Amino acid sequence: METRVGQDLAVALQYLMQGQTVAIPTETVYGLAADANNEDAVLSIFAAKNRPTSNPLILHFADLPQALPYINEFPSVFKVLYKEFCPGPLTFIVEKSSVVSSFITGGQQTVAIRFSAHPFLQKLLVKLDRPLAAPSANLYGQVSPTNASHVYQQLNGRIPYILDGGSCEHGLESTIIGLQDNKVVIFRHGGITAEALQTALGYIPETKNKEESGILTSGMVKYHYATQTPLYLGFKPIHEKDTAVQITITNNLEIEGPHLILSNANLLEEAARNLYATLHHADGLGMQKIYIQPFIDSGLGKAMNDRLFRAAAKFAK
Ligand code: AMP
Ligand code: MG
């Protein structure tokens, strides 16, 4: 299959209406979208990504009214967060209605819903008047794409169209939240920080993992977001002979050899926006190893560390 790249919303819309997959820009990372009401279309998302079908997908809507037929209830505390953060990088896990098929939810009774702020995706959703199912537009387990050329590198020949909406504004996946015992909990750290949620809620939402919650989230898989080049946390040991590129948040004059910087101004937002693009770039340098410094464990640093630990876990001895 030939993969075209363009900025034509009408072409994207046509493919989606025909039941094909299209890579779409969002404010977090690029998504691989298909008509959520068309089972064959959704199955081709899993096929293109090599993603296990047990792994549930996020449904994207233009706004809450569009989502209501697909869910049983939108709890009042979620309405508060919706008002504060949506459209934006926040995904809500809620009870699904009977309209949502189990091929979307991996057989679970809950569904993940999100309202993206990207104008291209907003326009597509309004025109389609139905949800798009869209996980990140990468091959399963690999680094997420934050521009059209990242998508092309991984999915060329596997999908018909990449809608090029430029570089993603946030660069990290959405924060996934749910409700347990009437309290908001975080299933995946992402673009909306725990601190921002705390300000809106009046308490710090707990972070839950798969073992505790019994919920399946691909972001919880131990090995994920991995580069092809073995990736390690920390600095390159001084006497190591292997070639390596080192990544740090800001400039570090003590580093010798290939060195990539995520934010000249030492800002977490800028580092988050550049993180995946820098990993893609580092991966293409032909080095034997990548070393990256973990971030401060607060704000967006939490989400970035989470991705780095899962990527590094793949290469840990
Ligand atoms: P991505 O694959 O990067 O789009 O991320 C989508 C995330 O949402 C994955 O980690 C999914 O496992 C997660 N997800 C989707 N639906 C659900 C659900 N019903 N319960 C828990 N996590 C979900
Ligand atoms: Mg993903």
mmCIF file of C-alpha atoms in Angstrom, residues 9-247:
data_model
loop_
_atom_site.group_PDB
_atom_site.id
_atom_site.type_symbol
_atom_site.label_atom_id
_atom_site.label_comp_id
_atom_site.label_asym_id
_atom_site.label_seq_id
_atom_site.Cartn_x
_atom_site.Cartn_y
_atom_site.Cartn_z
ATOM 1 C CA LEU A 9 -8.853 17.231 5.451
ATOM 2 C CA ALA A 10 -11.238 16.157 2.665
ATOM 3 C CA VAL A 11 -8.915 13.306 1.661
ATOM 4 C CA ALA A 12 -8.554 12.211 5.287
ATOM 5 C CA LEU A 13 -12.315 12.331 5.706
ATOM 6 C CA GLN A 14 -12.866 10.260 2.597
ATOM 7 C CA TYR A 15 -10.511 7.500 3.749
ATOM 8 C CA LEU A 16 -12.116 7.458 7.190
ATOM 9 C CA MET A 17 -15.612 7.204 5.723
ATOM 10 C CA GLN A 18 -14.420 4.300 3.551
ATOM 11 C CA GLY A 19 -13.365 2.439 6.698
ATOM 12 C CA GLN A 20 -9.630 2.998 6.245
ATOM 13 C CA THR A 21 -7.079 4.160 8.810
ATOM 14 C CA VAL A 22 -5.585 7.661 8.752
ATOM 15 C CA ALA A 23 -2.769 9.033 10.906
ATOM 16 C CA ILE A 24 -3.953 12.267 12.480
ATOM 17 C CA PRO A 25 -2.288 15.069 14.429
ATOM 18 C CA THR A 26 -3.374 15.722 18.014
ATOM 19 C CA GLU A 27 -1.877 18.059 20.606
ATOM 20 C CA THR A 28 -0.236 15.072 22.365
ATOM 21 C CA VAL A 29 1.201 12.675 19.762
ATOM 22 C CA TYR A 30 0.007 11.543 16.322
ATOM 23 C CA GLY A 31 -2.885 9.064 16.440
ATOM 24 C CA LEU A 32 -3.863 6.278 14.081
ATOM 25 C CA ALA A 33 -7.574 6.837 13.572
ATOM 26 C CA ALA A 34 -10.476 4.823 12.197
ATOM 27 C CA ASP A 35 -14.270 5.003 12.341
ATOM 28 C CA ALA A 36 -15.007 3.624 15.831
ATOM 29 C CA ASN A 37 -18.373 2.242 14.707
ATOM 30 C CA ASN A 38 -16.814 0.097 11.965
ATOM 31 C CA GLU A 39 -15.288 -3.115 13.344
ATOM 32 C CA ASP A 40 -13.162 -3.898 10.269
ATOM 33 C CA ALA A 41 -11.781 -0.366 10.262
ATOM 34 C CA VAL A 42 -10.863 -0.636 13.939
ATOM 35 C CA LEU A 43 -9.261 -4.046 13.415
ATOM 36 C CA SER A 44 -7.022 -2.534 10.754
ATOM 37 C CA ILE A 45 -5.633 -0.132 13.402
ATOM 38 C CA PHE A 46 -4.469 -3.124 15.448
ATOM 39 C CA ALA A 47 -3.036 -4.779 12.336
ATOM 40 C CA ALA A 48 -1.136 -1.677 11.172
ATOM 41 C CA LYS A 49 0.430 -1.179 14.606
ATOM 42 C CA ASN A 50 0.963 -4.888 15.454
ATOM 43 C CA ARG A 51 -0.978 -4.080 18.594
ATOM 44 C CA PRO A 52 -2.637 -6.897 20.587
ATOM 45 C CA THR A 53 -6.414 -6.634 20.185
ATOM 46 C CA SER A 54 -6.833 -7.083 23.932
ATOM 47 C CA ASN A 55 -5.394 -3.605 24.350
ATOM 48 C CA PRO A 56 -8.244 -1.072 24.459
ATOM 49 C CA LEU A 57 -8.403 2.072 22.307
ATOM 50 C CA ILE A 58 -9.290 5.665 23.171
ATOM 51 C CA LEU A 59 -12.427 7.110 21.548
ATOM 52 C CA HIS A 60 -12.068 10.694 20.378
ATOM 53 C CA PHE A 61 -15.021 13.095 20.349
ATOM 54 C CA ALA A 62 -15.420 16.743 19.379
ATOM 55 C CA ASP A 63 -17.113 17.509 22.713
ATOM 56 C CA LEU A 64 -19.023 15.967 25.609
ATOM 57 C CA PRO A 65 -22.505 16.066 24.005
ATOM 58 C CA GLN A 66 -21.140 13.969 21.110
ATOM 59 C CA ALA A 67 -19.806 11.406 23.611
ATOM 60 C CA LEU A 68 -22.938 11.002 25.740
ATOM 61 C CA PRO A 69 -24.621 8.217 23.690
ATOM 62 C CA TYR A 70 -21.441 6.132 24.032
ATOM 63 C CA ILE A 71 -21.189 6.227 27.826
ATOM 64 C CA ASN A 72 -23.511 5.395 30.716
ATOM 65 C CA GLU A 73 -22.616 8.299 32.919
ATOM 66 C CA PHE A 74 -20.161 11.175 33.080
ATOM 67 C CA PRO A 75 -19.546 11.669 36.832
ATOM 68 C CA SER A 76 -19.863 15.241 38.143
ATOM 69 C CA VAL A 77 -16.212 15.410 39.207
ATOM 70 C CA PHE A 78 -15.249 14.600 35.601
ATOM 71 C CA LYS A 79 -17.487 17.478 34.455
ATOM 72 C CA VAL A 80 -15.383 19.803 36.619
ATOM 73 C CA LEU A 81 -12.178 18.492 35.010
ATOM 74 C CA TYR A 82 -13.735 18.584 31.548
ATOM 75 C CA LYS A 83 -14.557 22.288 32.027
ATOM 76 C CA GLU A 84 -11.048 23.006 33.250
ATOM 77 C CA PHE A 85 -8.907 20.962 30.835
ATOM 78 C CA CYS A 86 -10.924 20.028 27.730
ATOM 79 C CA PRO A 87 -10.439 20.062 24.874
ATOM 80 C CA GLY A 88 -6.961 18.948 25.895
ATOM 81 C CA PRO A 89 -4.633 16.094 26.838
ATOM 82 C CA LEU A 90 -6.899 14.364 29.378
ATOM 83 C CA THR A 91 -8.528 10.928 28.866
ATOM 84 C CA PHE A 92 -11.426 9.764 31.047
ATOM 85 C CA ILE A 93 -12.168 6.092 31.772
ATOM 86 C CA VAL A 94 -15.943 5.762 32.154
ATOM 87 C CA GLU A 95 -18.611 3.060 31.946
ATOM 88 C CA LYS A 96 -19.438 2.364 28.320
ATOM 89 C CA SER A 97 -22.981 2.241 26.927
ATOM 90 C CA SER A 98 -24.186 -0.694 24.835
ATOM 91 C CA VAL A 99 -23.339 1.264 21.650
ATOM 92 C CA VAL A 100 -19.603 0.704 22.226
ATOM 93 C CA SER A 101 -18.451 -2.711 21.055
ATOM 94 C CA SER A 102 -16.023 -4.843 22.992
ATOM 95 C CA PHE A 103 -13.482 -4.709 20.126
ATOM 96 C CA ILE A 104 -12.842 -1.101 21.226
ATOM 97 C CA THR A 105 -12.539 -1.814 24.939
ATOM 98 C CA GLY A 106 -10.662 -5.115 24.934
ATOM 99 C CA GLY A 107 -13.746 -6.741 26.427
ATOM 100 C CA GLN A 108 -13.950 -4.315 29.372
ATOM 101 C CA GLN A 109 -17.121 -2.547 30.493
ATOM 102 C CA THR A 110 -15.265 0.755 30.575
ATOM 103 C CA VAL A 111 -14.250 2.985 27.687
ATOM 104 C CA ALA A 112 -11.565 5.669 27.401
ATOM 105 C CA ILE A 113 -12.771 9.003 25.961
ATOM 106 C CA ARG A 114 -10.853 12.125 24.987
ATOM 107 C CA PHE A 115 -11.535 15.533 23.482
ATOM 108 C CA SER A 116 -8.561 16.734 21.488
ATOM 109 C CA ALA A 117 -7.865 20.422 20.980
ATOM 110 C CA HIS A 118 -6.171 19.966 17.600
ATOM 111 C CA PRO A 119 -8.171 21.970 15.015
ATOM 112 C CA PHE A 120 -7.733 19.291 12.285
ATOM 113 C CA LEU A 121 -9.065 16.541 14.512
ATOM 114 C CA GLN A 122 -11.865 18.766 15.834
ATOM 115 C CA LYS A 123 -12.965 19.486 12.253
ATOM 116 C CA LEU A 124 -12.852 15.798 11.258
ATOM 117 C CA LEU A 125 -14.945 14.799 14.285
ATOM 118 C CA VAL A 126 -17.566 17.476 13.650
ATOM 119 C CA LYS A 127 -17.842 16.480 9.976
ATOM 120 C CA LEU A 128 -17.951 12.730 10.696
ATOM 121 C CA ASP A 129 -20.371 13.163 13.610
ATOM 122 C CA ARG A 130 -19.157 9.905 15.109
ATOM 123 C CA PRO A 131 -16.156 8.939 17.236
ATOM 124 C CA LEU A 132 -12.742 8.047 15.943
ATOM 125 C CA ALA A 133 -10.852 5.278 17.684
ATOM 126 C CA ALA A 134 -7.206 6.291 17.804
ATOM 127 C CA PRO A 135 -4.195 4.949 19.673
ATOM 128 C CA SER A 136 -0.784 6.473 19.054
ATOM 129 C CA ALA A 137 0.423 6.097 15.442
ATOM 130 C CA ASN A 138 3.547 4.058 16.220
ATOM 131 C CA LEU A 139 4.359 0.381 15.956
ATOM 132 C CA TYR A 140 3.418 -1.344 19.199
ATOM 133 C CA GLY A 141 6.013 -0.793 21.932
ATOM 134 C CA GLN A 142 8.038 1.821 20.028
ATOM 135 C CA VAL A 143 8.539 5.554 20.506
ATOM 136 C CA SER A 144 5.408 7.616 19.823
ATOM 137 C CA PRO A 145 5.401 9.987 16.813
ATOM 138 C CA THR A 146 5.216 13.753 17.264
ATOM 139 C CA ASN A 147 5.377 14.722 13.595
ATOM 140 C CA ALA A 148 4.283 13.296 10.259
ATOM 141 C CA SER A 149 7.725 12.027 9.330
ATOM 142 C CA HIS A 150 7.954 9.934 12.526
ATOM 143 C CA VAL A 151 4.680 8.293 11.514
ATOM 144 C CA TYR A 152 5.965 7.735 7.980
ATOM 145 C CA GLN A 153 9.134 6.038 9.267
ATOM 146 C CA GLN A 154 7.140 3.457 11.226
ATOM 147 C CA LEU A 155 3.911 3.000 9.252
ATOM 148 C CA ASN A 156 4.950 3.619 5.633
ATOM 149 C CA GLY A 157 3.212 0.999 3.479
ATOM 150 C CA ARG A 158 0.803 0.039 6.277
ATOM 151 C CA ILE A 159 -1.716 2.923 6.095
ATOM 152 C CA PRO A 160 -3.050 4.984 3.162
ATOM 153 C CA TYR A 161 -2.805 8.544 4.513
ATOM 154 C CA ILE A 162 -0.970 10.691 7.036
ATOM 155 C CA LEU A 163 -2.677 14.015 7.743
ATOM 156 C CA ASP A 164 0.209 16.379 8.395
ATOM 157 C CA GLY A 165 -0.712 18.916 11.067
ATOM 158 C CA GLY A 166 2.840 19.903 11.997
ATOM 159 C CA SER A 167 4.628 19.075 15.240
ATOM 160 C CA CYS A 168 2.540 18.163 18.273
ATOM 161 C CA GLU A 169 2.202 20.979 20.789
ATOM 162 C CA HIS A 170 2.569 18.875 23.979
ATOM 163 C CA GLY A 171 4.575 15.928 22.673
ATOM 164 C CA LEU A 172 3.528 13.495 25.434
ATOM 165 C CA GLU A 173 0.474 11.220 25.555
ATOM 166 C CA SER A 174 -2.659 12.288 27.420
ATOM 167 C CA THR A 175 -3.079 11.769 31.146
ATOM 168 C CA ILE A 176 -5.500 8.869 31.711
ATOM 169 C CA ILE A 177 -7.775 9.147 34.744
ATOM 170 C CA GLY A 178 -10.535 7.038 36.251
ATOM 171 C CA LEU A 179 -12.766 7.080 39.318
ATOM 172 C CA GLN A 180 -12.269 4.649 42.208
ATOM 173 C CA ASP A 181 -14.184 4.899 45.501
ATOM 174 C CA ASN A 182 -15.372 8.311 44.347
ATOM 175 C CA LYS A 183 -11.813 9.583 43.989
ATOM 176 C CA VAL A 184 -10.043 10.471 40.763
ATOM 177 C CA VAL A 185 -7.031 8.219 40.138
ATOM 178 C CA ILE A 186 -4.293 8.459 37.491
ATOM 179 C CA PHE A 187 -3.703 5.402 35.292
ATOM 180 C CA ARG A 188 -1.124 7.060 33.077
ATOM 181 C CA HIS A 189 0.771 10.304 33.676
ATOM 182 C CA GLY A 190 0.723 12.646 30.675
ATOM 183 C CA GLY A 191 0.117 16.144 29.403
ATOM 184 C CA ILE A 192 -2.078 17.265 32.349
ATOM 185 C CA THR A 193 0.071 17.082 35.477
ATOM 186 C CA ALA A 194 -0.950 15.582 38.830
ATOM 187 C CA GLU A 195 -0.395 19.046 40.315
ATOM 188 C CA ALA A 196 -2.848 20.651 37.858
ATOM 189 C CA LEU A 197 -5.427 17.957 38.700
ATOM 190 C CA GLN A 198 -4.786 18.547 42.408
ATOM 191 C CA THR A 199 -5.523 22.256 42.018
ATOM 192 C CA ALA A 200 -8.842 21.476 40.350
ATOM 193 C CA LEU A 201 -9.795 18.633 42.731
ATOM 194 C CA GLY A 202 -8.481 19.799 46.091
ATOM 195 C CA TYR A 203 -6.598 16.522 46.631
ATOM 196 C CA ILE A 204 -3.694 14.677 45.038
ATOM 197 C CA PRO A 205 -5.002 11.931 42.748
ATOM 198 C CA GLU A 206 -3.356 8.586 43.483
ATOM 199 C CA THR A 207 -1.397 6.837 40.752
ATOM 200 C CA LYS A 208 -2.681 3.302 40.141
ATOM 201 C CA ASN A 209 -0.980 0.534 38.281
ATOM 202 C CA LYS A 210 -2.419 -2.409 36.429
ATOM 203 C CA GLU A 211 -1.886 -4.933 39.208
ATOM 204 C CA GLU A 212 -3.810 -2.777 41.676
ATOM 205 C CA SER A 213 -6.618 -1.779 39.359
ATOM 206 C CA GLY A 214 -7.156 -4.851 37.201
ATOM 207 C CA ILE A 215 -7.374 -2.433 34.269
ATOM 208 C CA LEU A 216 -5.418 -2.943 31.103
ATOM 209 C CA THR A 217 -3.606 0.102 29.773
ATOM 210 C CA SER A 218 -0.836 -0.299 27.243
ATOM 211 C CA GLY A 219 1.003 2.579 28.905
ATOM 212 C CA MET A 220 1.324 0.230 31.886
ATOM 213 C CA VAL A 221 3.136 -2.485 29.978
ATOM 214 C CA LYS A 222 6.625 -2.818 31.405
ATOM 215 C CA TYR A 223 8.510 -2.565 28.105
ATOM 216 C CA HIS A 224 7.131 0.263 26.029
ATOM 217 C CA TYR A 225 8.043 3.509 24.274
ATOM 218 C CA ALA A 226 11.376 1.870 23.393
ATOM 219 C CA THR A 227 14.000 3.031 20.924
ATOM 220 C CA GLN A 228 15.698 0.502 18.607
ATOM 221 C CA THR A 229 19.105 1.526 19.989
ATOM 222 C CA PRO A 230 19.572 0.227 23.562
ATOM 223 C CA LEU A 231 18.653 3.045 25.941
ATOM 224 C CA TYR A 232 20.022 3.521 29.456
ATOM 225 C CA LEU A 233 19.315 6.018 32.218
ATOM 226 C CA GLY A 234 22.052 8.291 33.534
ATOM 227 C CA PHE A 235 25.390 9.387 32.071
ATOM 228 C CA LYS A 236 27.713 7.318 29.922
ATOM 229 C CA PRO A 237 30.393 5.703 32.153
ATOM 230 C CA ILE A 238 33.742 7.426 31.519
ATOM 231 C CA HIS A 239 35.684 4.353 30.415
ATOM 232 C CA GLU A 240 32.977 2.771 28.306
ATOM 233 C CA LYS A 241 34.182 1.995 24.775
ATOM 234 C CA ASP A 242 30.773 1.715 23.055
ATOM 235 C CA THR A 243 29.690 4.685 20.975
ATOM 236 C CA ALA A 244 26.827 6.565 22.590
ATOM 237 C CA VAL A 245 24.750 9.710 22.329
ATOM 238 C CA GLN A 246 23.800 11.402 25.588
ATOM 239 C CA ILE A 247 20.558 13.309 26.131
#
